[in-house]
Amino acid sequence: MAVWALGLNHTTAPLDLRGRFAFAVDQLPPTLHHLRGNLAAQTQREPEAAILSTCNRTEIYCAADQMATEDTLKWLAQTGGVPIQELRAHTYLLEEGHVARHAFRVASGLDSMVLGEAQILGQLKDAVRAADEAGALGSTLNQLFQRSFAVAKEVRSTTEIGAHSISMAAASVRLAGQLFEDLSKIKVLFVGAGEMIELVVTHFAAKNPHSMAIANRSMDRGEKLAAQFGAEVMRLSDLPDRLHEFDAVISCTASTLPLIGLGAVARALKKRRNRPMFMVDLAVPRDIEPEVKSLEDVYLYTVDDLANVVQTGQAHRQAAVAEAEVIIDAGVQSFMHWLVQRSSVPLIQQLNAQVDEWREAEMVRARKLLAKGEDPEKVLEVLSRGLTQKMLHGAMAELREADPEHVAQATHAVQRMFLRKER
């Protein structure tokens, strides 16, 4: 089985390029179906596949009877509407053991913008669940991901990789605190009601802001989150008219187009008489038009802008990283050993089937001899000799070959299979 992964992340591709390849969880089943159908022409059957898509990365994991890396890149380029050579410059391609190492590092938080962050493990589990429900997972990728979860659990339970970690949510609050002297006096608007927004709301709520509001496409989900924190809930359609009321705006939705444009923010600033606005866009693709950053009284940060803030404390985690890499090394070796063993399964099945066929033939012959009244001892002798001859026939034929090199290889194989001493 060939295993490969193709991806782009916060270290290889700019935010706007990553945004072209962002897939919401509900988009994954049809996307996986399209990908597998596209690659099936290059492999003997539809490959196994899974797609991990977060604000920091999009990665495609595949397993098939043969590699189809170039076709995977071509499919991704077409899906995002990007020339293949441009995309190639911003992607990484991994094969075999390197795929396992990468997956284990991702699950453990070693490949994240926030070193040691735990959210990625949940996102990976969601991606695997979506692939499984879409019927895109097979035994190879299932093994890869289940082992990645086990490795991540061991890394987090035996090292301090998550210690001193500053999350995106905490970084947002820290930056807001640098702009506003007293966070208890500001009004905060959260756009979206997903997992990331819930984390950010939790961190801001701890600072007891003057008020909080949640705007979401689904009122039910928005109301549920607002009820947890005593926040107001509002419709997305009310956003343009009410934007000026808020000192801080944090947005993270799955929208494919910006929800907050330059014009809306400019009008809000005018109503605020140019009092500053703090804005954080945690979405990929963007929720807030990048041109907003050019407005004089707006302080707009994206996920990439938060990189320096979240790296604080990283030096304290380097020792834990070294410990985690040891655990990951062992996990990679174990997975590759399983993969090699799995490749022998079809041959083992064929061998067992052939031996059963020989045994059945000799049993039929023995029964006929017994039915004729032959001596049981003689029948047993005939049966054992027949089985022995059948089992050794192939080896004997190989040893009688004329080619000396072929005979030498056969001799070595026969010695290993038939003449080795029991251990």
XYZ file of C-alpha atoms in Angstrom:
423
model
C 0.000 0.000 0.000
C 1.371 3.424 -0.944
C 0.698 6.260 1.511
C 1.121 9.953 0.732
C 0.063 13.400 1.960
C -0.101 16.776 0.237
C -0.563 19.976 2.192
C -0.040 23.678 2.678
C 0.084 25.481 6.008
C 0.924 28.724 7.809
C 4.636 28.217 7.172
C 4.406 27.512 3.432
C 1.489 29.599 2.140
C 0.071 33.102 2.787
C -3.363 33.481 4.350
C -5.235 34.391 1.150
C -3.848 31.358 -0.690
C -4.803 29.078 2.200
C -8.269 30.574 2.033
C -8.776 29.192 -1.478
C -8.390 25.657 -0.122
C -10.469 25.891 3.046
C -13.145 23.178 3.313
C -15.922 23.299 5.910
C -16.649 19.966 7.617
C -20.012 19.660 5.829
C -18.200 20.070 2.482
C -15.861 17.157 3.117
C -18.075 14.202 1.996
C -18.740 15.515 -1.558
C -15.170 16.852 -1.787
C -13.721 13.465 -0.825
C -16.017 11.733 -3.307
C -14.785 14.018 -6.084
C -11.131 13.564 -5.094
C -11.322 9.765 -4.927
C -13.173 9.540 -8.230
C -10.536 11.740 -9.841
C -7.635 9.658 -8.507
C -9.280 6.298 -9.253
C -8.258 6.623 -12.898
C -4.597 6.533 -11.809
C -4.934 3.675 -9.305
C -6.483 0.231 -9.644
C -9.292 1.219 -7.278
C -10.543 4.275 -5.429
C -7.912 5.364 -2.920
C -8.513 5.908 0.761
C -8.593 9.631 1.519
C -9.071 12.183 4.301
C -8.853 15.976 4.289
C -7.822 18.076 7.284
C -8.793 21.737 6.834
C -8.243 24.392 9.516
C -7.410 28.093 9.547
C -3.715 27.164 9.481
C -3.605 24.218 7.080
C -5.232 22.078 4.434
C -3.830 18.558 4.111
C -4.880 15.612 1.962
C -3.975 12.112 3.171
C -4.245 9.187 0.736
C -3.510 5.471 0.566
C -3.738 3.303 -2.561
C -2.072 0.465 -4.427
C 0.228 2.998 -6.094
C 1.304 6.625 -5.675
C -0.743 9.369 -7.362
C 0.973 12.428 -5.921
C 1.053 14.543 -9.063
C -2.621 13.897 -9.724
C -3.444 14.873 -6.139
C -1.632 18.185 -6.637
C -3.398 18.716 -9.967
C -6.799 18.063 -8.358
C -6.115 20.488 -5.503
C -4.928 23.197 -7.907
C -8.079 22.830 -10.023
C -10.303 22.854 -6.943
C -8.812 26.123 -5.722
C -8.499 27.696 -9.160
C -4.732 28.169 -8.796
C -2.082 27.366 -11.450
C -0.405 24.087 -10.541
C 3.122 25.551 -10.574
C 2.100 28.360 -8.242
C 0.506 25.888 -5.834
C 3.501 23.545 -6.027
C 5.722 26.315 -4.645
C 3.584 26.537 -1.495
C 2.897 22.870 -0.762
C 4.729 19.962 0.827
C 4.540 16.359 -0.363
C 5.183 13.477 2.012
C 5.386 9.736 1.401
C 5.363 6.558 3.517
C 7.041 7.021 6.932
C 7.239 10.792 6.496
C 3.421 10.858 6.314
C 3.147 9.063 9.661
C 5.710 11.363 11.293
C 3.888 14.445 10.038
C 0.440 13.189 11.122
C 1.772 12.320 14.582
C 3.413 15.762 14.935
C 0.248 17.517 13.802
C -1.934 15.558 16.249
C 0.518 16.291 19.080
C 0.538 20.039 18.417
C 4.191 20.122 17.314
C 3.388 21.478 13.853
C 0.953 24.171 14.984
C 1.351 27.932 14.982
C 0.703 27.653 18.712
C 3.209 25.018 19.790
C 1.491 22.402 21.911
C -2.067 23.659 21.324
C -4.735 21.021 21.832
C -7.445 22.231 19.420
C -5.812 20.618 16.387
C -6.362 17.129 17.821
C -10.116 17.713 17.917
C -10.033 19.117 14.387
C -8.134 16.050 13.176
C -10.661 13.749 14.844
C -13.488 15.660 13.131
C -11.739 15.247 9.762
C -11.280 11.510 10.310
C -14.903 11.122 11.392
C -16.082 12.949 8.262
C -13.901 10.730 6.048
C -15.197 7.605 7.766
C -18.837 8.668 7.378
C -18.147 9.412 3.698
C -16.836 5.864 3.239
C -13.397 7.201 2.293
C -11.376 5.512 5.038
C -9.835 2.065 4.755
C -7.698 0.037 7.125
C -4.449 1.833 6.220
C -5.527 5.419 6.929
C -7.628 4.267 9.861
C -4.507 2.730 11.393
C -2.508 5.877 10.665
C -4.989 8.174 12.386
C -5.818 5.925 15.321
C -2.097 5.661 16.012
C -1.755 9.447 15.698
C -4.428 9.875 18.393
C -2.615 7.405 20.657
C 0.744 9.145 20.114
C -0.815 12.560 20.811
C -2.332 11.254 24.039
C 1.030 9.887 25.183
C 2.828 13.125 24.260
C 0.358 15.236 26.232
C 0.285 12.943 29.247
C 4.052 12.382 29.570
C 5.551 15.728 28.461
C 4.895 19.398 29.186
C 4.331 20.278 25.539
C 1.168 22.214 26.413
C 2.707 24.121 29.313
C 3.103 27.908 28.903
C 1.090 27.701 25.669
C -0.765 30.856 24.619
C -3.766 30.129 22.417
C -5.174 32.281 19.632
C -8.052 33.132 21.947
C -5.738 34.263 24.741
C -3.599 36.198 22.252
C -6.678 38.105 21.100
C -7.412 39.223 24.650
C -3.762 40.152 25.214
C -3.702 42.363 22.115
C -6.985 44.004 23.094
C -5.467 44.764 26.484
C -2.599 46.578 24.775
C -5.052 48.906 23.003
C -7.618 49.478 25.757
C -6.502 50.358 29.273
C -9.534 48.749 30.894
C -11.257 45.844 29.177
C -14.162 46.103 31.620
C -15.247 49.267 29.802
C -15.386 47.931 26.246
C -18.202 46.397 24.199
C -17.234 43.232 22.318
C -18.872 41.693 19.272
C -18.234 38.081 18.279
C -19.162 37.066 14.738
C -19.768 33.320 14.479
C -20.575 30.690 17.094
C -18.143 27.859 16.366
C -15.499 26.274 18.559
C -12.923 29.030 18.033
C -15.379 31.820 18.860
C -16.470 29.916 21.965
C -12.846 29.850 23.131
C -12.416 33.562 22.493
C -15.676 34.404 24.276
C -14.479 32.386 27.265
C -11.235 34.379 27.479
C -12.924 37.759 27.043
C -15.666 36.893 29.549
C -12.961 36.364 32.170
C -12.072 40.071 31.788
C -15.682 41.140 32.488
C -16.175 43.486 29.523
C -18.986 46.061 29.669
C -21.084 43.955 27.285
C -20.806 41.157 24.754
C -22.876 40.326 21.684
C -22.854 37.330 19.347
C -23.880 37.594 15.699
C -24.410 34.323 13.885
C -26.189 33.030 10.793
C -27.986 30.421 12.880
C -29.883 32.194 15.669
C -30.350 28.938 17.622
C -26.625 28.311 17.905
C -25.937 31.965 18.623
C -28.558 32.018 21.384
C -27.135 28.881 22.960
C -23.620 30.351 23.145
C -24.895 33.760 24.291
C -26.858 32.152 27.119
C -23.671 30.586 28.513
C -21.990 33.959 28.940
C -24.872 36.367 29.426
C -24.293 37.935 26.011
C -26.743 39.538 23.606
C -27.526 37.713 20.372
C -28.065 39.446 17.030
C -28.575 38.565 13.382
C -25.780 38.838 10.843
C -28.052 41.059 8.771
C -27.994 43.642 11.595
C -24.192 43.825 11.527
C -23.769 46.869 9.207
C -26.192 49.013 11.239
C -24.776 48.090 14.650
C -21.055 47.737 13.973
C -20.318 51.204 15.377
C -21.537 50.160 18.839
C -18.583 47.856 19.451
C -15.007 48.594 20.490
C -13.752 45.094 19.695
C -14.883 42.738 16.928
C -13.658 39.138 16.687
C -14.856 37.113 13.724
C -14.499 33.463 12.752
C -17.092 31.937 10.428
C -17.080 29.439 7.572
C -18.192 32.056 5.051
C -16.471 31.887 1.669
C -16.741 35.677 1.243
C -15.933 38.565 3.635
C -18.809 39.521 5.934
C -17.387 42.883 7.019
C -16.296 45.228 4.253
C -14.266 48.418 4.075
C -17.334 50.605 3.587
C -19.176 49.222 6.601
C -16.179 49.765 8.898
C -15.567 53.271 7.526
C -19.198 54.217 8.262
C -18.933 52.697 11.741
C -15.817 54.770 12.483
C -17.593 57.927 11.399
C -20.451 57.199 13.825
C -17.881 56.470 16.540
C -16.220 59.814 15.810
C -13.034 57.893 15.065
C -12.769 56.187 18.438
C -10.472 53.165 17.792
C -11.794 49.744 16.868
C -9.950 46.524 17.635
C -10.665 43.768 15.108
C -9.460 40.168 14.893
C -10.187 38.015 11.855
C -9.591 34.363 12.759
C -11.308 33.018 9.656
C -9.767 31.394 6.587
C -10.956 32.551 4.067
C -11.158 36.046 5.557
C -14.300 37.403 7.219
C -13.011 41.005 7.170
C -11.765 42.640 3.969
C -7.976 43.173 4.195
C -8.370 46.819 3.043
C -9.943 47.571 6.451
C -6.422 47.539 7.896
C -5.653 50.764 5.982
C -8.193 52.750 8.039
C -6.390 54.976 10.527
C -8.352 54.108 13.657
C -8.697 50.358 13.060
C -6.331 47.777 14.530
C -6.956 44.638 12.468
C -5.185 41.336 13.160
C -5.396 38.059 11.233
C -4.388 34.555 12.308
C -0.961 35.148 10.800
C -0.561 38.478 12.628
C -0.997 36.654 15.929
C 2.005 34.404 15.257
C 4.519 36.449 17.286
C 2.177 36.732 20.257
C 1.464 33.008 20.497
C 5.162 32.104 20.339
C 5.688 33.547 23.826
C 6.910 30.834 26.133
C 8.088 28.625 23.285
C 11.618 28.396 24.683
C 10.195 26.738 27.803
C 8.683 24.008 25.646
C 11.744 23.001 23.638
C 12.758 20.293 26.121
C 9.238 18.876 25.899
C 9.502 18.909 22.098
C 12.607 16.711 22.259
C 10.772 14.242 24.514
C 7.764 14.270 22.207
C 9.921 13.526 19.157
C 11.195 10.341 20.838
C 7.612 9.164 21.338
C 6.792 10.051 17.737
C 9.862 8.152 16.440
C 8.643 5.002 18.190
C 5.155 5.519 16.763
C 6.493 5.905 13.223
C 8.573 2.716 13.487
C 5.552 0.804 14.789
C 3.304 2.037 11.974
C 5.849 1.247 9.264
C 6.335 -2.247 10.712
C 2.557 -2.755 10.525
C 2.497 -1.426 6.956
C 5.254 -3.818 5.839
C 3.536 -6.760 7.506
C 0.244 -5.787 5.868
C 1.855 -5.878 2.434
C 2.559 -9.591 2.990
C -1.053 -10.455 3.783
C -2.163 -11.263 0.184
C 0.848 -13.568 -0.306
C 0.184 -15.299 3.007
C -3.452 -15.804 2.004
C -2.400 -17.282 -1.348
C 0.100 -19.572 0.374
C -2.498 -20.818 2.869
C -4.984 -21.428 0.049
C -2.397 -23.430 -1.933
C -1.435 -25.555 1.085
C -5.123 -26.234 1.805
C -5.564 -27.340 -1.806
C -2.606 -29.735 -1.562
C -3.798 -31.082 1.790
C -7.324 -31.672 0.475
C -5.978 -33.489 -2.600
C -3.871 -35.801 -0.452
C -6.763 -36.391 1.967
C -9.014 -37.415 -0.938
C -6.332 -39.785 -2.153
C -5.854 -41.246 1.355
C -9.571 -41.813 1.850
C -9.768 -43.709 -1.443
C -6.870 -45.968 -0.381
C -8.502 -46.638 2.991
C -11.793 -47.430 1.254
C -9.948 -50.036 -0.810
C -8.745 -51.647 2.407
C -5.115 -50.499 2.260
C -3.079 -50.692 5.471
C -3.545 -47.393 7.446
C 0.189 -47.180 8.128
C 0.900 -47.407 4.411
C -1.780 -44.771 3.699
C -0.229 -42.391 6.219
C 3.146 -42.917 4.566
C 1.688 -42.121 1.131
C -0.125 -39.042 2.481
C 2.935 -37.580 4.207
C 5.175 -38.286 1.203
C 2.656 -36.671 -1.161
C 2.418 -33.535 0.956
C 6.203 -33.333 1.266
C 6.723 -33.634 -2.479
C 4.137 -30.956 -3.230
C 5.648 -28.546 -0.700
C 9.213 -29.052 -1.923
C 8.479 -29.152 -5.635
C 8.845 -25.384 -6.133
C 12.066 -25.172 -4.115
C 13.604 -28.126 -5.978
C 12.700 -26.608 -9.345
C 14.378 -23.329 -8.394
C 17.570 -25.130 -7.303
C 17.766 -26.952 -10.676
C 17.848 -23.681 -12.668
C 20.792 -23.205 -15.038
C 21.527 -19.586 -14.061
C 24.162 -19.644 -11.240
C 23.017 -16.294 -9.817
C 19.418 -17.498 -9.721
C 20.500 -20.746 -8.002
C 22.501 -18.782 -5.412
C 19.448 -16.689 -4.552
C 17.257 -19.776 -4.403
C 19.788 -21.570 -2.186
C 19.788 -18.664 0.253
C 15.978 -18.585 0.315
C 15.689 -22.360 0.837
C 18.213 -22.264 3.670
C 16.281 -19.468 5.387
C 12.869 -21.095 4.923
C 13.604 -24.799 5.439
C 16.990 -25.267 7.103
C 17.141 -22.577 9.797
C 17.466 -23.758 13.370
C 14.510 -23.210 15.642
C 14.987 -20.265 17.991
